[in-house]
Amino acid sequence: MAPPPPPLAASTPLLHGEFGSYPARGPRYALTLTSQALHIQRLRPKPEARPRGGLVPLAEVSGCCTLRSRSPSDTAAYFCIYTYPRGRRGGRRRASRTFRADGAATYEENRSEAQRWATALMCLLRGLPLPGDGEITPELLPRPPRLLLLVNPFGGRGLAWQWCKNHVLPMISEAGLSFNLIQTERQNHARELVQGLSLSEWDGIVTLSGDGLLFEVLNGLLDRPDWEEAVKMPVGILPCGSGNALAGAVNQHGGFEPALGLDLLLNCSLLLCRGGGHPLDLLSVTLASGSRCFSFLSVAWGFVSDVDIQSERFRALGSARFTLGTVLGLATLHTYRGRLSYLPASVEPASPTPAHSLPRAKSELTLTPEPAPPMAHSPLHRSVSDLPLPLPQPALVSPGSPEPLPVLSLNGGGPELAGDWGGAGDAPLSPDPLLPSPPSSPKVASLSPITEGPPEMPASSGLPPPTSGAPATSTWGPPDHLLPPLGSPLPPDWVTLEGDFVLLLAISPSHLSADLVAAPHARFDDGLVHLCWVRSGISRAALLRLFLAMERGSHFSLGCPQLGYAAARAFRLEPLTPRGLLTVDGELVEYGPLQAQVHPGLGTLLTGPPGCAGQEP
């Protein structure tokens, strides 16, 4: 077998050509496509010595489509790219660029050229290889993956539904992704849905909410008799909640600058459009009653869980609830006596960078994982869709452009350019799909269509009322081979700490919330649970400094003597204070002893390619 060709440099031209614009009376451009960006230089009426806005990083591109004129006499073909550049104030705004392939005498030749460019762009976006010397044709593109979107319409102060309708659905339609959407109606609704889902019909499950909805999905997959296959289902998260911790880690993994709110949602949506998954460590947590649940985020006790649960009454404030909860928690700071035991990581990872240096004490040796090796992302699997979900969209206008942007025909075909764009002599454009419409597949009885208005809760649906107790637990899943029964003695290679604590946090990914980097060196698949604790004796001012430094992930460099850290593969927490709050992924669980172990790479997270934004030219 011949060795694979060496990777092309980011500046190596893949395609180059001259194109007109739409409307036809607009300027002409020279386009150069590289593996990282589309370079646009105006040629006429006056060449640009230094092109302004002529560099479009692929990290900002959601998708591409081909179009044709509705005028029979127009022999040109068109291709349109959809972008989300950052504005002067940092926020993203949707824009599109339409180019006219008119170098040949016949429409068929021009259409072939437009499809060649659109196909090359889509292959680069999805991480698909381009043929070295072969012809670039639409057959290189797989059929679109089919995603199940689960939306908590009341997440993010009730903005989740509006953000989904106005931003997420148009973007993933531009990317050519096939989807269906279900609004969740109550606690554990998502868990019940995935427990009864025919998984072979889907290529991924994506939640649009906070971290709690993904907690339900993962535990639902692991509470199926076929959990070994079910847990392989790629899952994704688009942040529409309050904390959005996992989305913050995905945003960092993708190479984007830290973001909050709508900017974070658009960043994560761009990464989802690119495809590609990453192994995800899951933590199995055994509670005092013997029941078990699975965590992708954290187990918290003390100050963190107190703030999380007690700020629930301020949920209408969105992410500001945590700021207010932190202020109130500092005013009534508590300490908790307990015992923490853990199985240290078997191999000591490399030392952290000075900016992320961690405390070292006699019995609290810091272990920091090795830097993440480069990961080659894999594209989403092929899928088909038979459930078009029409969703009328208002006309959008791109910055600095007089013509309206495409009106989207969601999930029923490609984006469409409709209406009279350019005035006299310019016929409107219509979709010219790269691939034929996919064949139909069996419908899923449990799916509900999207409605245009805001969601309403049915007065009587025959379903059990919403529950406010602890989340449901799993009866299936992998065995915990590192854990003895809860309450029995621990093996001698475990380390035990006992004392008074202000907080204890066991975290898997890097982020505790979208803007708090609790374990800056953590990776999705490092096989570790990162234990952080703060002992009693810390002042309120010092604790506040820790959390402020956590926004930059620099809290370990403060040299706080009460701050401790250890990298572990399993741990046991035994609260010795009769009252307190314990949370798993932000969900309140029964108070008492618990233990957990890491199951490396048990899940798969849709992250997009690693560091794609950091590769912007």
XYZ file of C-alpha atoms in Angstrom:
617
model
C 0.000 0.000 0.000
C 1.398 3.404 -0.947
C 2.032 5.775 1.969
C -0.477 8.602 2.396
C 0.525 11.885 0.794
C 2.121 14.410 3.163
C -0.257 17.049 4.520
C -0.422 20.219 2.510
C 0.841 23.440 4.021
C -1.854 25.865 5.107
C -0.813 28.298 2.354
C -0.702 25.753 -0.497
C -3.307 26.691 -3.138
C -5.803 23.919 -3.839
C -7.969 25.795 -6.329
C -7.597 29.111 -8.120
C -9.921 30.872 -10.538
C -11.646 34.062 -11.653
C -15.310 34.641 -10.898
C -17.961 37.267 -11.219
C -20.371 38.281 -8.492
C -24.116 38.421 -8.073
C -25.652 40.730 -9.236
C -23.812 40.450 -12.544
C -22.933 44.146 -12.614
C -20.793 43.704 -9.470
C -16.987 43.380 -9.370
C -14.948 40.390 -10.497
C -12.751 38.419 -8.132
C -9.775 36.094 -8.122
C -10.386 33.254 -5.647
C -7.718 31.051 -4.114
C -8.695 28.157 -1.847
C -6.239 26.714 0.691
C -6.788 24.141 3.397
C -7.437 26.907 5.932
C -9.047 29.828 4.113
C -10.633 31.265 0.994
C -8.634 34.221 -0.334
C -10.684 36.799 -2.247
C -9.066 39.549 -4.313
C -11.041 42.071 -6.308
C -9.861 42.378 -9.915
C -12.328 44.769 -11.512
C -13.342 47.519 -11.742
C -10.179 48.391 -9.795
C -7.696 45.860 -8.409
C -7.062 45.910 -4.681
C -3.455 46.144 -3.602
C -4.417 45.158 -0.069
C -7.729 43.319 -0.078
C -10.118 44.325 2.691
C -12.264 41.517 3.964
C -10.684 39.273 1.378
C -9.640 36.475 3.710
C -12.359 34.050 4.842
C -11.026 31.502 7.373
C -12.755 28.159 7.007
C -13.237 28.166 10.784
C -15.863 30.870 10.189
C -17.667 29.019 7.370
C -20.791 26.989 8.124
C -21.482 25.637 4.648
C -21.682 26.137 0.903
C -24.221 25.496 -1.846
C -24.552 25.806 -5.625
C -27.283 27.806 -7.340
C -28.584 28.576 -10.793
C -30.404 31.494 -12.302
C -34.109 31.236 -12.961
C -33.518 33.043 -16.238
C -33.228 30.475 -19.088
C -30.802 32.731 -20.951
C -28.253 32.887 -18.112
C -25.497 30.343 -18.790
C -23.626 31.158 -15.563
C -23.677 28.991 -12.453
C -23.279 30.231 -8.890
C -21.936 29.049 -5.557
C -22.601 30.682 -2.214
C -20.659 30.367 1.031
C -22.183 31.103 4.442
C -19.898 32.699 7.010
C -20.018 33.939 10.602
C -17.189 36.481 10.930
C -16.447 38.338 14.116
C -17.419 41.990 14.150
C -15.443 44.885 15.511
C -16.975 44.346 18.934
C -16.170 40.645 18.910
C -19.631 39.182 18.256
C -20.381 36.988 15.243
C -22.795 38.006 12.533
C -24.083 35.943 9.649
C -22.975 36.871 6.144
C -22.860 35.229 2.730
C -20.834 35.613 -0.457
C -22.142 34.525 -3.852
C -19.788 34.013 -6.792
C -20.629 33.624 -10.483
C -18.916 30.925 -12.537
C -19.134 32.286 -16.082
C -15.853 31.379 -17.772
C -17.373 28.808 -20.125
C -19.854 29.170 -22.958
C -22.379 26.618 -21.649
C -24.266 26.276 -18.404
C -23.152 22.663 -17.968
C -19.466 23.638 -17.958
C -20.034 26.531 -15.584
C -22.112 24.307 -13.317
C -19.287 21.775 -13.188
C -16.874 24.523 -12.102
C -19.239 25.851 -9.422
C -19.777 22.347 -8.083
C -16.031 21.739 -8.075
C -15.458 24.705 -5.792
C -18.458 23.972 -3.564
C -17.426 20.326 -3.222
C -13.843 21.244 -2.354
C -15.050 23.677 0.298
C -17.419 21.145 1.854
C -14.733 18.452 1.879
C -12.353 20.789 3.702
C -15.055 21.727 6.200
C -15.827 18.069 6.953
C -12.174 16.976 7.032
C -12.574 14.770 3.965
C -9.489 14.217 1.774
C -9.330 15.804 -1.640
C -7.950 13.672 -4.476
C -4.356 14.510 -5.291
C -4.665 14.526 -9.072
C -8.222 13.281 -9.460
C -11.335 15.181 -10.392
C -13.254 16.971 -7.632
C -16.890 15.972 -8.085
C -19.941 15.989 -5.776
C -19.637 12.204 -5.437
C -16.789 12.842 -2.962
C -19.339 14.075 -0.422
C -21.153 11.518 1.759
C -24.823 11.806 2.413
C -25.575 14.225 5.252
C -25.496 12.914 8.812
C -28.835 12.724 10.564
C -28.975 14.440 13.949
C -31.614 14.281 16.652
C -31.873 17.682 18.332
C -33.315 17.824 21.840
C -34.270 21.311 22.996
C -35.211 22.430 26.458
C -37.395 25.375 25.403
C -37.168 26.964 28.850
C -33.368 26.879 29.092
C -31.302 30.039 29.217
C -34.075 32.253 30.665
C -36.382 30.981 27.948
C -34.014 32.035 25.151
C -33.178 28.465 24.105
C -36.109 28.163 21.729
C -35.517 31.529 20.077
C -31.788 30.886 19.709
C -32.488 27.476 18.250
C -34.989 28.812 15.716
C -33.102 31.953 14.748
C -29.494 30.754 14.794
C -28.908 27.008 15.172
C -31.370 25.628 12.631
C -30.357 28.027 9.849
C -26.667 27.288 10.427
C -26.911 23.512 10.422
C -29.153 23.701 7.343
C -26.480 25.762 5.594
C -24.028 23.000 6.515
C -26.230 20.402 4.816
C -26.950 18.488 8.028
C -30.169 16.510 8.289
C -32.067 16.778 11.556
C -35.234 16.377 13.509
C -36.087 18.263 16.643
C -37.970 17.411 19.823
C -38.834 19.813 22.610
C -38.479 18.292 26.058
C -41.423 18.798 28.364
C -40.269 17.737 31.811
C -37.393 16.391 33.844
C -36.040 13.045 32.535
C -38.034 13.404 29.282
C -34.812 13.250 27.256
C -33.694 10.200 29.205
C -36.928 8.383 28.403
C -36.688 9.322 24.727
C -33.189 7.947 24.195
C -34.008 4.804 26.160
C -36.654 3.908 23.582
C -34.943 5.324 20.509
C -34.058 3.262 17.457
C -30.430 4.345 17.418
C -29.669 2.948 13.965
C -31.683 5.803 12.447
C -29.435 8.493 13.909
C -25.823 9.563 13.610
C -25.751 11.833 16.636
C -27.832 13.300 19.461
C -27.371 16.995 20.177
C -28.840 18.842 23.156
C -29.725 22.530 23.118
C -29.834 23.508 26.761
C -27.480 23.563 29.708
C -25.436 20.622 30.955
C -28.438 18.955 32.609
C -30.063 17.782 29.380
C -26.898 16.022 28.205
C -26.706 14.355 31.638
C -30.139 12.864 30.945
C -29.144 11.713 27.448
C -25.950 9.957 28.517
C -27.625 8.237 31.452
C -30.483 7.188 29.193
C -28.044 5.605 26.724
C -26.259 3.786 29.534
C -29.530 2.538 31.015
C -30.404 0.420 27.991
C -29.883 -3.336 27.721
C -27.756 -2.609 24.636
C -25.733 0.063 26.468
C -22.425 -1.146 25.012
C -23.580 -0.130 21.539
C -25.808 2.735 22.649
C -23.025 4.615 24.428
C -21.106 4.759 21.144
C -23.741 7.158 19.811
C -21.981 10.523 19.323
C -23.486 13.239 21.503
C -23.112 16.984 21.202
C -24.067 20.063 23.166
C -25.103 23.503 21.971
C -25.139 25.858 24.963
C -28.497 27.411 25.741
C -28.404 27.155 29.537
C -26.838 28.869 32.522
C -23.572 27.064 33.271
C -22.575 25.576 29.874
C -19.397 23.999 31.263
C -18.921 21.305 28.620
C -19.597 23.808 25.840
C -16.850 26.002 27.273
C -14.448 23.063 27.020
C -15.586 22.300 23.457
C -15.074 25.957 22.544
C -11.526 25.839 23.917
C -10.806 22.514 22.187
C -11.873 24.087 18.891
C -9.362 26.904 19.301
C -11.848 29.732 19.790
C -11.375 32.549 22.268
C -13.445 32.262 25.490
C -17.044 33.273 24.846
C -20.396 33.498 26.600
C -24.031 33.632 25.596
C -24.893 33.779 21.915
C -21.244 33.992 20.843
C -20.508 30.698 22.605
C -23.547 29.118 20.933
C -22.432 30.269 17.464
C -18.879 29.000 18.071
C -20.118 25.566 19.136
C -22.593 25.466 16.242
C -19.771 26.173 13.783
C -17.780 23.297 15.283
C -20.801 20.995 15.040
C -21.181 21.883 11.361
C -17.595 20.768 10.761
C -18.292 17.246 12.038
C -15.821 15.096 13.907
C -15.940 13.406 17.296
C -13.610 12.866 20.231
C -13.554 10.130 22.896
C -15.187 11.282 26.109
C -14.337 9.941 29.561
C -17.338 9.184 31.751
C -17.403 8.882 35.514
C -19.614 6.238 37.122
C -20.825 7.505 40.506
C -22.150 5.107 43.136
C -24.354 6.856 45.700
C -24.982 5.979 49.339
C -28.083 3.928 48.491
C -26.081 1.810 46.044
C -27.674 3.382 42.963
C -25.404 4.575 40.196
C -25.351 7.381 37.652
C -22.845 8.543 35.050
C -21.165 11.912 34.970
C -19.427 13.734 32.127
C -18.691 16.863 34.150
C -18.228 16.951 37.913
C -19.047 15.804 41.407
C -19.173 18.701 43.873
C -19.490 19.086 47.629
C -19.323 22.220 49.742
C -19.138 25.730 48.353
C -19.568 24.804 44.656
C -22.627 22.602 45.163
C -24.097 25.090 47.655
C -23.874 27.897 45.111
C -25.202 25.691 42.311
C -28.295 24.511 44.155
C -29.062 27.590 46.240
C -28.844 29.847 43.170
C -31.654 27.885 41.505
C -34.098 30.465 42.797
C -32.283 33.060 40.668
C -32.497 31.017 37.464
C -34.301 33.859 35.707
C -31.004 35.771 35.809
C -29.275 33.261 33.528
C -25.552 32.865 34.138
C -25.637 35.864 36.501
C -27.315 33.554 39.028
C -23.909 32.028 39.795
C -22.364 35.445 40.425
C -25.113 36.328 42.863
C -24.944 32.865 44.420
C -21.191 33.189 44.884
C -21.594 36.539 46.677
C -24.212 35.073 48.987
C -22.112 31.941 49.546
C -19.085 34.011 50.539
C -21.215 35.939 53.006
C -22.252 32.695 54.748
C -19.141 30.610 54.181
C -19.365 27.090 55.642
C -16.820 24.368 56.246
C -17.530 20.640 56.054
C -15.660 17.829 57.698
C -15.062 14.842 55.510
C -12.741 12.149 54.242
C -11.438 12.024 50.682
C -9.707 8.905 49.387
C -8.416 8.451 45.862
C -6.495 6.083 43.646
C -3.680 8.186 42.161
C -2.984 8.115 38.446
C -0.664 5.172 37.787
C 1.690 7.184 35.561
C 2.802 10.617 36.657
C 2.135 12.994 33.756
C 4.434 15.762 32.684
C 4.730 18.890 34.801
C 2.340 21.722 33.987
C 3.373 25.001 32.465
C 4.373 27.708 34.980
C 1.153 29.584 34.336
C -0.789 26.502 35.468
C 1.524 25.388 38.238
C -0.239 23.426 40.947
C 0.321 23.230 44.728
C 2.519 20.489 46.127
C 2.398 19.358 49.709
C 3.730 16.391 51.672
C 0.695 14.214 51.093
C -0.821 16.103 48.182
C 1.446 15.420 45.193
C 0.254 17.166 42.107
C -0.144 15.108 38.956
C -0.748 16.863 35.675
C -1.556 15.021 32.460
C 0.708 15.073 29.453
C -0.150 17.492 26.672
C -2.834 16.146 24.374
C -1.466 14.400 21.287
C -2.761 15.647 17.947
C -6.088 14.026 17.163
C -7.304 13.404 13.633
C -11.036 14.027 13.649
C -13.348 11.732 11.803
C -16.367 12.939 9.833
C -19.891 12.115 10.907
C -21.412 8.934 9.545
C -23.643 8.909 6.510
C -27.332 9.223 7.085
C -30.591 10.018 5.372
C -33.564 12.051 6.393
C -37.214 11.890 5.475
C -38.589 14.450 7.894
C -38.370 17.958 6.396
C -39.139 20.553 9.033
C -40.179 23.827 7.347
C -39.424 26.831 9.485
C -40.045 30.242 7.925
C -37.157 32.623 8.500
C -37.158 36.407 8.271
C -35.017 37.943 5.558
C -31.458 38.516 6.738
C -29.111 41.182 5.508
C -25.353 40.819 5.475
C -23.162 43.678 6.726
C -22.338 46.126 3.987
C -24.388 44.329 1.358
C -27.559 45.780 -0.187
C -28.965 42.475 -1.312
C -30.863 40.148 1.039
C -29.240 36.943 2.181
C -30.621 33.492 1.318
C -34.028 32.572 2.622
C -33.639 29.126 4.126
C -35.760 26.139 3.267
C -34.862 24.080 6.287
C -34.122 20.396 5.974
C -36.036 20.076 2.752
C -33.100 20.877 0.505
C -30.311 23.371 0.264
C -30.507 27.035 1.254
C -32.347 29.059 -1.346
C -31.701 32.478 -2.794
C -35.113 33.867 -3.627
C -36.573 37.193 -4.617
C -35.304 39.917 -6.924
C -31.814 40.655 -5.657
C -30.195 42.967 -8.074
C -32.848 44.881 -9.941
C -33.084 44.993 -13.677
C -31.487 42.155 -15.588
C -30.747 39.933 -12.569
C -33.031 36.944 -12.249
C -33.310 35.330 -8.802
C -31.316 32.205 -8.041
C -32.605 28.803 -7.067
C -30.880 25.817 -5.422
C -28.781 23.526 -7.565
C -28.019 20.699 -5.115
C -24.666 18.959 -5.160
C -26.329 15.628 -4.439
C -29.778 14.294 -5.266
C -32.385 14.192 -2.561
C -31.748 11.295 -0.166
C -34.104 8.354 -0.124
C -36.672 8.071 2.585
C -36.286 5.994 5.694
C -38.757 4.793 8.331
C -40.199 7.542 10.419
C -39.949 7.621 14.187
C -43.276 7.641 15.895
C -42.118 9.592 18.947
C -40.977 12.655 16.986
C -42.882 15.898 17.198
C -42.625 18.588 14.507
C -41.396 22.081 15.138
C -44.038 24.689 15.714
C -43.639 28.292 14.684
C -44.753 29.859 17.930
C -43.308 29.551 21.395
C -43.696 26.124 22.982
C -46.668 25.414 25.163
C -47.021 22.813 27.861
C -50.073 20.604 27.274
C -52.729 20.842 29.929
C -53.212 17.098 30.045
C -50.854 14.901 28.088
C -51.241 11.645 29.964
C -47.623 11.869 31.039
C -46.434 11.879 34.631
C -46.032 15.370 36.094
C -42.583 16.936 36.307
C -40.502 15.586 39.137
C -38.255 17.607 41.405
C -36.368 14.825 43.147
C -33.002 13.269 42.396
C -32.250 12.240 38.820
C -32.966 8.681 37.822
C -30.100 6.227 38.162
C -28.712 3.574 35.849
C -28.969 -0.180 36.265
C -26.769 -1.058 33.300
C -23.372 0.164 32.227
C -19.795 -1.079 32.680
C -18.634 -2.645 35.968
C -16.539 -0.568 38.373
C -13.500 -2.821 38.646
C -11.453 -0.263 40.595
C -13.989 0.212 43.385
C -14.586 -2.066 46.366
C -18.122 -2.025 47.760
C -19.034 1.294 49.314
C -18.307 1.101 53.045
C -15.647 -1.606 52.801
C -11.912 -0.888 53.350
C -9.927 0.569 50.494
C -6.817 -1.035 48.967
C -3.438 0.108 50.340
C -2.476 2.013 47.171
C -5.185 4.599 47.818
C -4.402 7.984 49.430
C -6.702 9.287 52.173
C -7.128 12.880 53.381
C -9.361 13.852 56.311
C -10.157 17.287 57.611
C -12.338 20.327 57.259
C -13.028 21.438 53.701
C -14.606 24.504 52.166
C -15.167 22.671 48.905
C -14.296 19.516 47.053
C -14.596 19.194 43.294
C -14.025 16.121 41.129
C -14.042 17.300 37.510
C -13.480 15.529 34.188
C -13.216 18.264 31.500
C -11.399 21.555 31.879
C -14.343 23.849 32.577
C -16.622 24.179 35.582
C -18.746 26.697 33.658
C -18.330 28.512 30.369
C -16.099 31.108 32.046
C -14.480 29.052 34.839
C -11.497 26.859 33.924
C -11.139 24.608 36.957
C -8.666 22.108 35.420
C -6.884 23.960 32.589
C -4.725 20.940 31.697
C -7.634 18.457 31.483
C -8.624 16.722 28.261
C -11.795 14.945 27.233
C -10.011 11.578 27.085
C -7.096 11.796 29.533
C -8.498 8.908 31.606
C -8.356 11.015 34.779
C -10.662 12.636 37.264
C -9.161 15.888 38.502
C -9.647 16.378 42.241
C -9.513 19.941 43.561
C -10.172 20.911 47.158
C -9.935 23.923 49.424
C -9.303 23.295 53.120
C -10.699 25.390 55.938
C -8.725 28.418 57.038
C -8.965 30.278 53.758
C -10.260 33.828 53.995
C -13.219 35.035 51.991
C -10.978 37.396 50.060
C -8.552 34.575 49.158
C -11.412 32.319 48.058
C -12.776 35.110 45.872
C -9.311 35.580 44.337
C -9.244 31.871 43.503
C -12.517 32.063 41.608
C -11.527 35.247 39.794
C -8.252 33.596 38.734
C -10.223 30.532 37.639
C -11.706 32.635 34.842
C -8.236 32.494 33.253
C -7.305 29.049 34.585
C -4.490 30.581 36.618
C -5.747 29.830 40.132
C -3.079 27.181 40.770
C -0.348 29.776 40.248
C -1.539 31.875 43.201
C 0.276 29.648 45.700
C -2.767 29.355 47.962
C -1.772 26.936 50.785
C -5.349 25.711 51.289
C -5.765 24.699 47.619
C -5.010 21.063 46.830
C -5.081 18.972 43.687
C -4.596 15.357 42.639
C -5.124 13.430 39.427
C -6.901 10.133 40.095
C -8.570 7.196 38.429
C -11.102 6.642 41.222
C -12.115 8.319 44.477
C -14.354 7.977 47.515
C -15.924 10.875 49.395
C -17.277 10.370 52.908
C -18.972 13.468 54.351
C -18.614 13.532 58.145
C -20.892 16.551 58.512
C -24.543 15.556 58.918
C -25.888 18.199 56.521
C -24.754 19.310 53.124
C -25.392 19.238 49.391
C -23.902 16.884 46.828
C -24.262 17.402 43.094
C -23.406 15.312 40.054
C -23.151 17.409 36.873
C -25.058 20.136 38.683
C -27.920 17.789 39.628
C -28.712 17.330 43.326
C -28.198 13.743 44.531
C -28.722 12.034 47.861
C -26.406 13.178 50.629
C -23.992 10.619 52.038
C -20.890 8.646 51.087
C -20.240 8.164 47.385
C -17.492 6.800 45.205
C -16.651 6.966 41.521
C -14.238 5.745 38.895
C -13.286 6.911 35.420
C -14.215 4.854 32.377
C -11.803 6.208 29.751
C -13.245 7.042 26.352
C -16.575 5.382 27.098
C -18.568 8.048 25.236
C -18.076 10.065 22.055
C -18.439 13.835 21.992
C -19.115 15.865 18.841
C -16.427 18.531 19.081
C -15.481 19.479 15.549
C -11.833 19.375 14.519
C -9.318 20.271 17.246
C -7.971 23.781 17.155
C -9.559 24.706 13.826
C -10.075 28.304 14.927
C -6.519 28.520 16.148
C -5.361 27.722 12.611
C -6.924 30.801 11.119
C -4.356 32.534 8.955
